[in-house]
Coordinates of C-alpha atoms in Angstrom, one line a residue:
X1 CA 0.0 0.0 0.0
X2 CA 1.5 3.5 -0.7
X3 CA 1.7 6.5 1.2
X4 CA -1.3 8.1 -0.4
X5 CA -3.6 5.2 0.5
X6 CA -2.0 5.4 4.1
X7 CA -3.7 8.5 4.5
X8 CA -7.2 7.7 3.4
X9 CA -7.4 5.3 6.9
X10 CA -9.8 7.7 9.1
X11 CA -9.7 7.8 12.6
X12 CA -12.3 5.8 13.9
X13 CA -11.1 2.9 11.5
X14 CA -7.6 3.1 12.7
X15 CA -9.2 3.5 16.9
X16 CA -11.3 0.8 16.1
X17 CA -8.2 -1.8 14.8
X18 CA -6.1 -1.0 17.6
X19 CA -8.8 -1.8 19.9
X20 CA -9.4 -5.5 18.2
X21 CA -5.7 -6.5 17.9
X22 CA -5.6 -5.3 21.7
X23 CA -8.8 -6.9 22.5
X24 CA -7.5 -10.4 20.8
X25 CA -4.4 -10.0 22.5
X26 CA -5.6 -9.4 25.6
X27 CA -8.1 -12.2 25.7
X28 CA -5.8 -14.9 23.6
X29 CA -3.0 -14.9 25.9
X30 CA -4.2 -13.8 29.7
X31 CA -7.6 -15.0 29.6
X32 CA -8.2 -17.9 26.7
X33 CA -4.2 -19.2 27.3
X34 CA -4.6 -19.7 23.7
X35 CA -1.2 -20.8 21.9
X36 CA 1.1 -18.0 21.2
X37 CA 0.9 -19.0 17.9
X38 CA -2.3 -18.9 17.5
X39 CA -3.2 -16.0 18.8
X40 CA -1.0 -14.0 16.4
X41 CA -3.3 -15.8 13.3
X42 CA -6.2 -14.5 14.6
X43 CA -4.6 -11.2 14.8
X44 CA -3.6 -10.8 11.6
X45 CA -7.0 -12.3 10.1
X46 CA -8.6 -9.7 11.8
X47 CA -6.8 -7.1 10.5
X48 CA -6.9 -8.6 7.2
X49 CA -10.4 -8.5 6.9
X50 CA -10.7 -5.4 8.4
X51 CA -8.3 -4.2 5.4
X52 CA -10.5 -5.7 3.0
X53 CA -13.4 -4.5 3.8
X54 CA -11.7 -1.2 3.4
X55 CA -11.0 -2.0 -0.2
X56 CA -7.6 -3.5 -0.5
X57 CA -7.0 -5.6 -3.2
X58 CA -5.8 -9.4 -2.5
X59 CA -2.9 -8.6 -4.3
X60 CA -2.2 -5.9 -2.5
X61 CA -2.6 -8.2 1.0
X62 CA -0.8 -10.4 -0.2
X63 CA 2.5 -8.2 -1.1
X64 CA 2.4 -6.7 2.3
X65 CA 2.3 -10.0 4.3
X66 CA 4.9 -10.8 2.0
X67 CA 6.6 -8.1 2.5
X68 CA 6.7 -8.5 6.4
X69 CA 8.1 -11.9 5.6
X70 CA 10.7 -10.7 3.6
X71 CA 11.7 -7.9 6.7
X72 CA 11.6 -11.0 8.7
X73 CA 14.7 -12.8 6.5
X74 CA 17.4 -11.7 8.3
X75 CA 15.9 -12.1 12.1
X76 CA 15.4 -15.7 11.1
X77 CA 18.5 -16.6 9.9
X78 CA 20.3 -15.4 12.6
X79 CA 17.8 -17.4 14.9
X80 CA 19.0 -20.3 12.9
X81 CA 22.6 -19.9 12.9
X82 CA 22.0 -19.6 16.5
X83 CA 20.4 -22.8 17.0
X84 CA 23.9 -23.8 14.6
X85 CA 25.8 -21.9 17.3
X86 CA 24.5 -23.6 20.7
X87 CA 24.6 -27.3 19.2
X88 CA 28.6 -27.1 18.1
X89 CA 29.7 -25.6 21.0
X90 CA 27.6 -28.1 23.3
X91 CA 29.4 -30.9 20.9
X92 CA 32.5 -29.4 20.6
X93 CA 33.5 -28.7 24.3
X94 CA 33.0 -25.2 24.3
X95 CA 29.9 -24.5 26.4
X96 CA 30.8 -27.1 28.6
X97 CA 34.5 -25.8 28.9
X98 CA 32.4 -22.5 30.1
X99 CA 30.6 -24.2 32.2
X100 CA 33.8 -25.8 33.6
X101 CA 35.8 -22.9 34.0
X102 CA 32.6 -20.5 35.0
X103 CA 31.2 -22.5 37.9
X104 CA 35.2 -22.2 39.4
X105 CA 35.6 -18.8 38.4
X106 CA 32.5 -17.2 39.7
X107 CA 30.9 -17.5 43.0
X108 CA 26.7 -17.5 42.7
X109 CA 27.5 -13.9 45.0
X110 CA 29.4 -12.1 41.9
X111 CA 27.8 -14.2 39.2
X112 CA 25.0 -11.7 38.3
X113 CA 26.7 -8.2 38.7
X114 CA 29.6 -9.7 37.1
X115 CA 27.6 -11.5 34.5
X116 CA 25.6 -8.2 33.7
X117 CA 28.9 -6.0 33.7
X118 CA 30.1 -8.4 30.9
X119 CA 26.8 -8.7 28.8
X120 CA 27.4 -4.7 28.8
X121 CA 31.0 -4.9 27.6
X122 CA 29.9 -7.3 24.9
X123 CA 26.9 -5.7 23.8
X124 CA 28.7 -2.2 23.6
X125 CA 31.7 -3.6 21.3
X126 CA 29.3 -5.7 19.0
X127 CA 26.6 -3.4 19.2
X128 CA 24.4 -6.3 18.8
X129 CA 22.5 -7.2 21.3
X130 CA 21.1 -11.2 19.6
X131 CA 24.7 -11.4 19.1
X132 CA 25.3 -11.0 22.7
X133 CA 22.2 -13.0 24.1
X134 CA 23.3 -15.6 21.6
X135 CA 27.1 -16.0 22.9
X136 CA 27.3 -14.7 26.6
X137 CA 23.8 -14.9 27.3
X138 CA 23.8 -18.7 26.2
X139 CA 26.5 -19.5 28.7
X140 CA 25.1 -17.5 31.5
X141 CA 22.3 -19.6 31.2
X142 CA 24.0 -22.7 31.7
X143 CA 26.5 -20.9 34.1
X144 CA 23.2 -20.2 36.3
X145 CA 21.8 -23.5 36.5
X146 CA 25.0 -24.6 37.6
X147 CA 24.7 -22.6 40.6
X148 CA 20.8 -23.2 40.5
X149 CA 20.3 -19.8 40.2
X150 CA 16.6 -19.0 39.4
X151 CA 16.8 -18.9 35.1
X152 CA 14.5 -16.0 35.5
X153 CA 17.3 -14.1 37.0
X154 CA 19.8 -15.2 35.0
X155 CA 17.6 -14.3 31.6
X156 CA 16.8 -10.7 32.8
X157 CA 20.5 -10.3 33.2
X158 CA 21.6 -11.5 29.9
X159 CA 18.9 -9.3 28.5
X160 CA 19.3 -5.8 31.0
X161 CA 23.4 -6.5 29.8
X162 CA 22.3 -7.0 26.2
X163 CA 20.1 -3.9 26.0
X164 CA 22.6 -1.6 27.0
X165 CA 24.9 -2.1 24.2
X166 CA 22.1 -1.9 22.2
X167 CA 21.4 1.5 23.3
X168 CA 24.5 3.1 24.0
X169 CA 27.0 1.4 21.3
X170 CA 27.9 3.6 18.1
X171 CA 28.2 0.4 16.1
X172 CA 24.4 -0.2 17.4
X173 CA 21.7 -0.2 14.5
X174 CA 19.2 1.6 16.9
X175 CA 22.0 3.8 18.0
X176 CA 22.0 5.2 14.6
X177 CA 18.8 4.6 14.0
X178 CA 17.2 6.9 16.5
X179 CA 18.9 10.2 16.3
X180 CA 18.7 9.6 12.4
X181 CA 14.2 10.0 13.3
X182 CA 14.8 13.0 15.5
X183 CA 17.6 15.0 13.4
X184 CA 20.4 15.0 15.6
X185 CA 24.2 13.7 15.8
X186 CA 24.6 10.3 16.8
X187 CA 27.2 11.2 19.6
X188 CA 25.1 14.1 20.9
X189 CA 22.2 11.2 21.9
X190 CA 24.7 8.7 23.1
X191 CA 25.5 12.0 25.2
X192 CA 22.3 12.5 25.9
X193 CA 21.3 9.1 27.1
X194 CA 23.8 9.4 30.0
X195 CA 20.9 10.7 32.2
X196 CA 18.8 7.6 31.7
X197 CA 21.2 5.1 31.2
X198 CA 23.8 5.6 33.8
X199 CA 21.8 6.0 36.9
X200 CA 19.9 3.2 35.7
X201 CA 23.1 1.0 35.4
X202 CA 24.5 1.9 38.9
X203 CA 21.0 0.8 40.3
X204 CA 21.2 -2.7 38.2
X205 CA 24.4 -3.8 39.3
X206 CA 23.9 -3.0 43.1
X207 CA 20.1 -4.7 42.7
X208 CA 22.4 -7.6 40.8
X209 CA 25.1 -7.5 44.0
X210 CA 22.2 -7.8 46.4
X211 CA 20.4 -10.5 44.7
X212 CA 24.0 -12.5 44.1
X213 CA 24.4 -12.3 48.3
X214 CA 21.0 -13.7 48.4
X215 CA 21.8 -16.9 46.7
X216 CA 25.6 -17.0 48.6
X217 CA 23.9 -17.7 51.5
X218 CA 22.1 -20.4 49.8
X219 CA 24.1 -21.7 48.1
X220 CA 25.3 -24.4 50.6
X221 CA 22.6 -27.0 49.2
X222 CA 24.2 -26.7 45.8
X223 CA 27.8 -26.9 46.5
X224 CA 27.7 -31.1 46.1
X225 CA 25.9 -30.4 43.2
X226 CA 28.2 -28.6 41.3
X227 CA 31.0 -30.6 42.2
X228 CA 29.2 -33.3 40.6
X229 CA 28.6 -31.2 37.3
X230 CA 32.2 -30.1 37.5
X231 CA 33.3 -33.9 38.0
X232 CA 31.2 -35.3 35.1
X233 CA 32.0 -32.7 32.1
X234 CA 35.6 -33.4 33.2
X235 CA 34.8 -37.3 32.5
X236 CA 32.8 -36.9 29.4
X237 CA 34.2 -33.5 27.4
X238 CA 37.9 -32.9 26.9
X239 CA 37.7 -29.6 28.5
X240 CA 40.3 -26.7 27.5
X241 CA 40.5 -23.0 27.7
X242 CA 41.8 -23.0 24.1
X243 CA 38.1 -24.0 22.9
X244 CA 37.1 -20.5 24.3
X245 CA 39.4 -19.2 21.2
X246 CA 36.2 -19.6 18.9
X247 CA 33.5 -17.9 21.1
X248 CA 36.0 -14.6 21.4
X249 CA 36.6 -15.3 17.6
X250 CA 32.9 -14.5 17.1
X251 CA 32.5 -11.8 19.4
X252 CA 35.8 -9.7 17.9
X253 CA 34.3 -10.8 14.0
X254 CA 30.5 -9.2 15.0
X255 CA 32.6 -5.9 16.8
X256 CA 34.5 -5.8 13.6
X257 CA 31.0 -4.7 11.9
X258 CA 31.1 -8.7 10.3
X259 CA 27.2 -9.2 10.0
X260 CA 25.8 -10.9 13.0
X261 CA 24.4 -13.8 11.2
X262 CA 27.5 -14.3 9.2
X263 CA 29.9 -14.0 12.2
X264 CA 27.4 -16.4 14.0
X265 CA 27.8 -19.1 10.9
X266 CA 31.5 -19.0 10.6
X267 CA 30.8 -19.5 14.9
X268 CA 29.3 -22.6 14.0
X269 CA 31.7 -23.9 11.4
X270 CA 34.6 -23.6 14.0
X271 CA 32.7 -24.9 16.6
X272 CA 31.9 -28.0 13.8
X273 CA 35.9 -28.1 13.8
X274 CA 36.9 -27.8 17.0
X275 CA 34.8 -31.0 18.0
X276 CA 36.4 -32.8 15.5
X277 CA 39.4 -31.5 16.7
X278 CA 39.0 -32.0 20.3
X279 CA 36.3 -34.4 20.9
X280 CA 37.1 -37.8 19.5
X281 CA 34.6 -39.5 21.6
X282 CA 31.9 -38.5 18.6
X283 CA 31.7 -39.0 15.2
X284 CA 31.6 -36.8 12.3
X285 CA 27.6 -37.3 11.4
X286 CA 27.2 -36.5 15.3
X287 CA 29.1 -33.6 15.2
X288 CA 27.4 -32.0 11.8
X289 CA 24.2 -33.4 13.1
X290 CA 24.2 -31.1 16.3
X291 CA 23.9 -28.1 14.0
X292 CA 20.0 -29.1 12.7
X293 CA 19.0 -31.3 15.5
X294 CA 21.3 -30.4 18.7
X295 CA 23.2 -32.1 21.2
X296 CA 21.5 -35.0 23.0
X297 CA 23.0 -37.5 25.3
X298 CA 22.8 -39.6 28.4
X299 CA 24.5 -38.1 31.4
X300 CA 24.7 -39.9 35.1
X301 CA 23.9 -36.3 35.8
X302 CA 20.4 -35.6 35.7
X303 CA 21.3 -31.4 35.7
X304 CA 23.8 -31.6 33.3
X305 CA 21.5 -33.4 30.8
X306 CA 19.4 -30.4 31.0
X307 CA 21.8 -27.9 30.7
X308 CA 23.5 -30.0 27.5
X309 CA 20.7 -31.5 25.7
X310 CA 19.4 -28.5 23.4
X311 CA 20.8 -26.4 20.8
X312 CA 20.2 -27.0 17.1
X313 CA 17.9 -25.4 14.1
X314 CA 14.9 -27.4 15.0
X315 CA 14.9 -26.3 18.4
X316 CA 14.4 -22.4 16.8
X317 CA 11.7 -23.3 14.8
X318 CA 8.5 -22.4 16.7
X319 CA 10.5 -19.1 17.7
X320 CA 10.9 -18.5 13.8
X321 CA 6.9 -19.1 13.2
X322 CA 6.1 -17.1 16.1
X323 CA 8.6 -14.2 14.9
X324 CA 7.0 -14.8 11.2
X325 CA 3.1 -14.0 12.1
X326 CA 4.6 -10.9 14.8
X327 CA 6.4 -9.5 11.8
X328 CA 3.7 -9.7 9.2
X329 CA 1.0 -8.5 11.9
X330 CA 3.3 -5.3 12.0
X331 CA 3.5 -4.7 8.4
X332 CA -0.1 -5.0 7.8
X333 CA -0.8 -2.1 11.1
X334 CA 2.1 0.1 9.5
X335 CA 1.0 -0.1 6.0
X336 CA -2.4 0.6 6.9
X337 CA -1.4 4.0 8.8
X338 CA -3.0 2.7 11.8
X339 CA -0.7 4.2 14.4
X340 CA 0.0 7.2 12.4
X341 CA -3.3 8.2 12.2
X342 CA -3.6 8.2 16.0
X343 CA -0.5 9.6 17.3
X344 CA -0.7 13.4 14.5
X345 CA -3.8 13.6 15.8
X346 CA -1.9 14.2 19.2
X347 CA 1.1 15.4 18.3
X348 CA 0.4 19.0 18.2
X349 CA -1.5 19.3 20.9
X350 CA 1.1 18.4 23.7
X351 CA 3.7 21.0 23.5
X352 CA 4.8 21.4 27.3
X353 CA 8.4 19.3 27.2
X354 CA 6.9 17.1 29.7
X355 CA 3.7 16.1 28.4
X356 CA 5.6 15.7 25.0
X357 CA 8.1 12.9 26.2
X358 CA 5.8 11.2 28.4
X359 CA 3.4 10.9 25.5
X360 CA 6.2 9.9 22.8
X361 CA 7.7 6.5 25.6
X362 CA 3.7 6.1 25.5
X363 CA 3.8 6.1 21.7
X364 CA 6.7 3.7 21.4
X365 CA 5.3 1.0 24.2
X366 CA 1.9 1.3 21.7
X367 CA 3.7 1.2 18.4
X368 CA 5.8 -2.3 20.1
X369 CA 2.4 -3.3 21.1
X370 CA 0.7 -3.0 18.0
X371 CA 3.8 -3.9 15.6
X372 CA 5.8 -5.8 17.5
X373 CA 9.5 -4.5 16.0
X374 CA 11.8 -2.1 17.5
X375 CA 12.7 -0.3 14.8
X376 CA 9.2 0.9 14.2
X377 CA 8.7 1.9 17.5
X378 CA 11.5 4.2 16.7
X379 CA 10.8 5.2 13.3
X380 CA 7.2 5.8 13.1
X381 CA 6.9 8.0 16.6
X382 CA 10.3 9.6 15.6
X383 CA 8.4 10.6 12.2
X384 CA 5.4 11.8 13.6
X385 CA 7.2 13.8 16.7
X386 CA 9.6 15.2 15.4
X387 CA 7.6 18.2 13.7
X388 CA 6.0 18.9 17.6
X389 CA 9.8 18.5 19.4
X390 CA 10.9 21.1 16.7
X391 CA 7.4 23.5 17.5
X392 CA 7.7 23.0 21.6
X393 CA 11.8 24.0 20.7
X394 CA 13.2 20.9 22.3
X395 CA 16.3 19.9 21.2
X396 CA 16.3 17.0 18.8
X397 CA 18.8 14.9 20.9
X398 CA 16.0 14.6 23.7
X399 CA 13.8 13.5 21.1
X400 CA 16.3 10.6 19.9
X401 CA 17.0 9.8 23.6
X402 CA 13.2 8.7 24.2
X403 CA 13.1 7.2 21.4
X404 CA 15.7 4.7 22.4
X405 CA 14.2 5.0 26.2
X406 CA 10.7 3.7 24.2
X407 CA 11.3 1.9 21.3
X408 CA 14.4 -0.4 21.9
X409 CA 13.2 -0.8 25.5
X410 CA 10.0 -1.7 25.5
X411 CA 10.8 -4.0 22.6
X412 CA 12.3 -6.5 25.1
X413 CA 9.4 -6.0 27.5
X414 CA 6.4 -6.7 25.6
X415 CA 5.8 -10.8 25.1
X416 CA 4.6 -10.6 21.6
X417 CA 7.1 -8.6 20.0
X418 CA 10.1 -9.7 17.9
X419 CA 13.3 -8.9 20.2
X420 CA 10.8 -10.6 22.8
X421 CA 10.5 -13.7 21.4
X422 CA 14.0 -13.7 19.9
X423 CA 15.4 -13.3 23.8
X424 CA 13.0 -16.2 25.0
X425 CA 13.7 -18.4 22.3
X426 CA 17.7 -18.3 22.5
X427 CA 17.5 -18.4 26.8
X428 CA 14.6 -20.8 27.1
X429 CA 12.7 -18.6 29.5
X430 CA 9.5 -16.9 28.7
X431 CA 9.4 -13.2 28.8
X432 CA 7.3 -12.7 31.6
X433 CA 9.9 -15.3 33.6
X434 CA 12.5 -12.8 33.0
X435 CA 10.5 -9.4 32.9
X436 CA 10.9 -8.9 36.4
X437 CA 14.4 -9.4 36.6
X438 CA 15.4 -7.1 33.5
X439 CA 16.2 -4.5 35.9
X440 CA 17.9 -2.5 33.2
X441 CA 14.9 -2.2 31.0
X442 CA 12.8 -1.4 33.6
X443 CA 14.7 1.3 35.1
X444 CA 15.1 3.3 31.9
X445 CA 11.6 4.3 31.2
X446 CA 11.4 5.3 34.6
X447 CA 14.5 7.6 34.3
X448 CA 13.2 8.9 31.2
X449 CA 9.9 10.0 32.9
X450 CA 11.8 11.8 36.1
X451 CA 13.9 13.9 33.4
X452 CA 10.6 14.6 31.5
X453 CA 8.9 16.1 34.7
X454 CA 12.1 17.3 36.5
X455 CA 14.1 19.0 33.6
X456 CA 17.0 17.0 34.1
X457 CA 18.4 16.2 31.2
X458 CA 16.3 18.2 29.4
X459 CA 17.4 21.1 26.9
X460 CA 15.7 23.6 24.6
X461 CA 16.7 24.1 20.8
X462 CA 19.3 26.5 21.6
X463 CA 21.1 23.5 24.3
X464 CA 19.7 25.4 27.4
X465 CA 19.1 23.6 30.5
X466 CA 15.2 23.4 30.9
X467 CA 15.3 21.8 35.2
X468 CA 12.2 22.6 36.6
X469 CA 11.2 24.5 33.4
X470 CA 9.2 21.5 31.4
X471 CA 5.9 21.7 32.5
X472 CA 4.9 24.9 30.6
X473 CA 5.7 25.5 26.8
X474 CA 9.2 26.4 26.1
X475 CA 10.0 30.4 25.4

């Protein structure tokens, strides 16, 4: 559909969709427990008919579904060379050699701030945040149920660490992304995120400390237990620090701005030679098998059987169907002009700084909601805000900063969307599991709001400080 049949969508149509996708939603998942799956068809065939009965063409319905699909190519093949990923370096000794060396190395105390500390680090250099769930967050899973720390935990974690390299890093596509909607440089938003990010970092990695000294103290119970995990890798792995050479290979090919799911499939193929390499125990149709079906054995070790036996492409495949459906769904709302419709009919009418930023994060957790990808949640609100930041004179960089605040955030948050399901497919815990525990991603809306009623962090067009100034239009 093109932009001029975008606009013809009138108000009460476009009120009247979002209330039916929300309304399936709502009752699908919370009330019916209907499949995920399922609830995501009936979504998009409501929409679809709605759309025809509007007058779009089947052609036309078709192209856009098509469309979303095709948007959807590079998500899934990076969800696949993941499932590539986790079976080789289960077979090949390299998770387990984590495993090994991570349940000596950290204590179930440091294990989280640590863990999130590093997730940041890795995040920030790739600027890919599936990369990093993918790699680190993969072994801090396993990691954590070494140390039977709750996997809800662990996952929020993985995912607060992952989240801030995908906000703050330059190499980020949402880094570039955002400022690129409001009209700004993309080192004056990293500069301006500093006033959401960083007090909410500081709070996540004491909240992390904190919740690491809880499990210290019970961690007692589990000692025996991961002396016997410890014990039986070292009798059924060949266990070396020189297999970590090909997960720091991948990380270092992804920060060298190597395409994810490329640097993910050369992951696999040296994880495919490194078992050969350094497990002789299994064979070669074992070892290339583990890249479509996983790793599966029989351990003595009833923990380490589930901490080993997964991985592989078929193990991604609902995650792929479910990411399939969200992304089409989103098309369909976009090309429609659904959320467009809605939010210029706002836009100009909230002009104090504060009202204006509070209504944009609003904007972004709807556009998530409704579209389920990220990088309409920054796009489309960026698009239709930008005109009003530029009318209330707030400076652009404030604009791109809620964006990210909105849009990348609340990707991660809300169970339906893309990023969403990506995260809970590659951890194995559902999104509301970890949703408590991604302190990170919590913590930045919140920020965002304080700065939007305080001033803090807020600046007019000409860079002036605007504390305690943003509840009135600017002068």
């Amino acid at each position: 559909m093109t932009e001029k049949e975008r606009k013809h969508v009138s108000l009460p149509l476009a009120i009247f969709t979002l209330l039916i996708v929300a309304a399936i939603m709502a009752v699908g998942l919370a009330v019916m427990k209907l499949n995920t799956m399922v609830t995501f068809i009936l979504a998009l065939l409501a929409v679809c008919i709605i759309a025809i009965c509007q007058g779009m063409k089947l052609e036309s319905l078709q192209e856009i579904i098509l469309q979303g699909f095709r948007k959807f190519a590079l998500i899934g093949m990076i969800l696949i060379s993941v499932g590539m990923v986790v079976g080789t370096w289960i077979i090949s000794g390299i998770v387990p050699s984590i495993i090994y060396y991570g349940l000596q190395i950290f204590s179930p105390s440091s294990f989280l701030a640590l863990g999130f500390v590093i997730c940041c680090i890795v995040s920030f250099f790739t600027g890919s945040s599936y990369a990093a769930l993918g790699t680190m967050g993969i072994a801090f899973m396993t990691i954590g149920y070494g140390m039977d720390i709750h996997p809800g935990l662990t996952a929020g974690m993985a995912v607060s660490g992952a989240v801030f390299g995908d906000k703050m890093s330059p190499f980020s596509d949402t880094t570039n992304m955002a400022p690129a909607a409001a009209g700004t440089d993309i080192f004056l938003h990293i500069k301006s995120m500093f006033y959401t990010v960083i007090p909410s970092f500081i709070i996540t990695v004491i909240l992390y400390f904190i919740l690491g000294l809880k499990y210290d103290t019970a961690s007692g119970d589990s000692l025996e237990g991961i002396d016997s995990i410890i014990s039986s890798l070292d009798e059924c792995f060949n266990i070396s620090p020189v297999l970590l050479i090909v997960p720091v290979l991948t990380i270092v090919l992804v920060a060298k701005k190597v395409p994810a799911m490329i640097a993910l499939v050369i992951g696999a193929i040296a994880g495919v030679i490194a078992a050969l390499i350094a497990q002789p125990q299994f064979t070669f149709n074992e070892v290339v098998t583990a890249m479509s079906t996983g790793f599966y054995e029989e351990f003595d070790n009833e923990a380490l059987s589930s901490l080993l036996n997964r991985g592989g492409i078929s193990a991604m495949m609902s995650t792929i169907v479910y990411c399939v459906f969200a992304m089409e769904l989103g098309e369909l709302m976009f090309e429609m002009g659904v959320l467009s419709v809605i939010l210029s009919k706002f836009s100009d009418k909230i002009l104090k700084p504060c009202n204006l930023i509070i209504t944009t994060l609003l904007s972004c957790l709807i556009t998530v909601m409704l579209t389920t990808s990220q990088y309409m949640a920054i796009l489309l609100p960026g698009e239709v805000f930008r005109p009003s930041y530029d009318k209330a004179r707030i400076a652009p960089y404030v604009l791109s900063r809620t964006l990210e605040d909105g849009g990348t955030i609340f990707s991660f948050l809300v169970p339906w969307s893309a990023a969403a399901i990506y995260s809970s497919g590659v951890l194995g815990v559902s999104t509301l599991e970890y949703l408590p525990y991604a302190f990170l991603t919590l913590l930045c809306p919140v920020f965002a709001v304080i700065c939007a009623v305080t001033g803090i962090g807020v600046f007019d067009s000409n860079d002036h400080k605007l504390i305690g100034k943003t509840r009135k239009t600017v002068e």
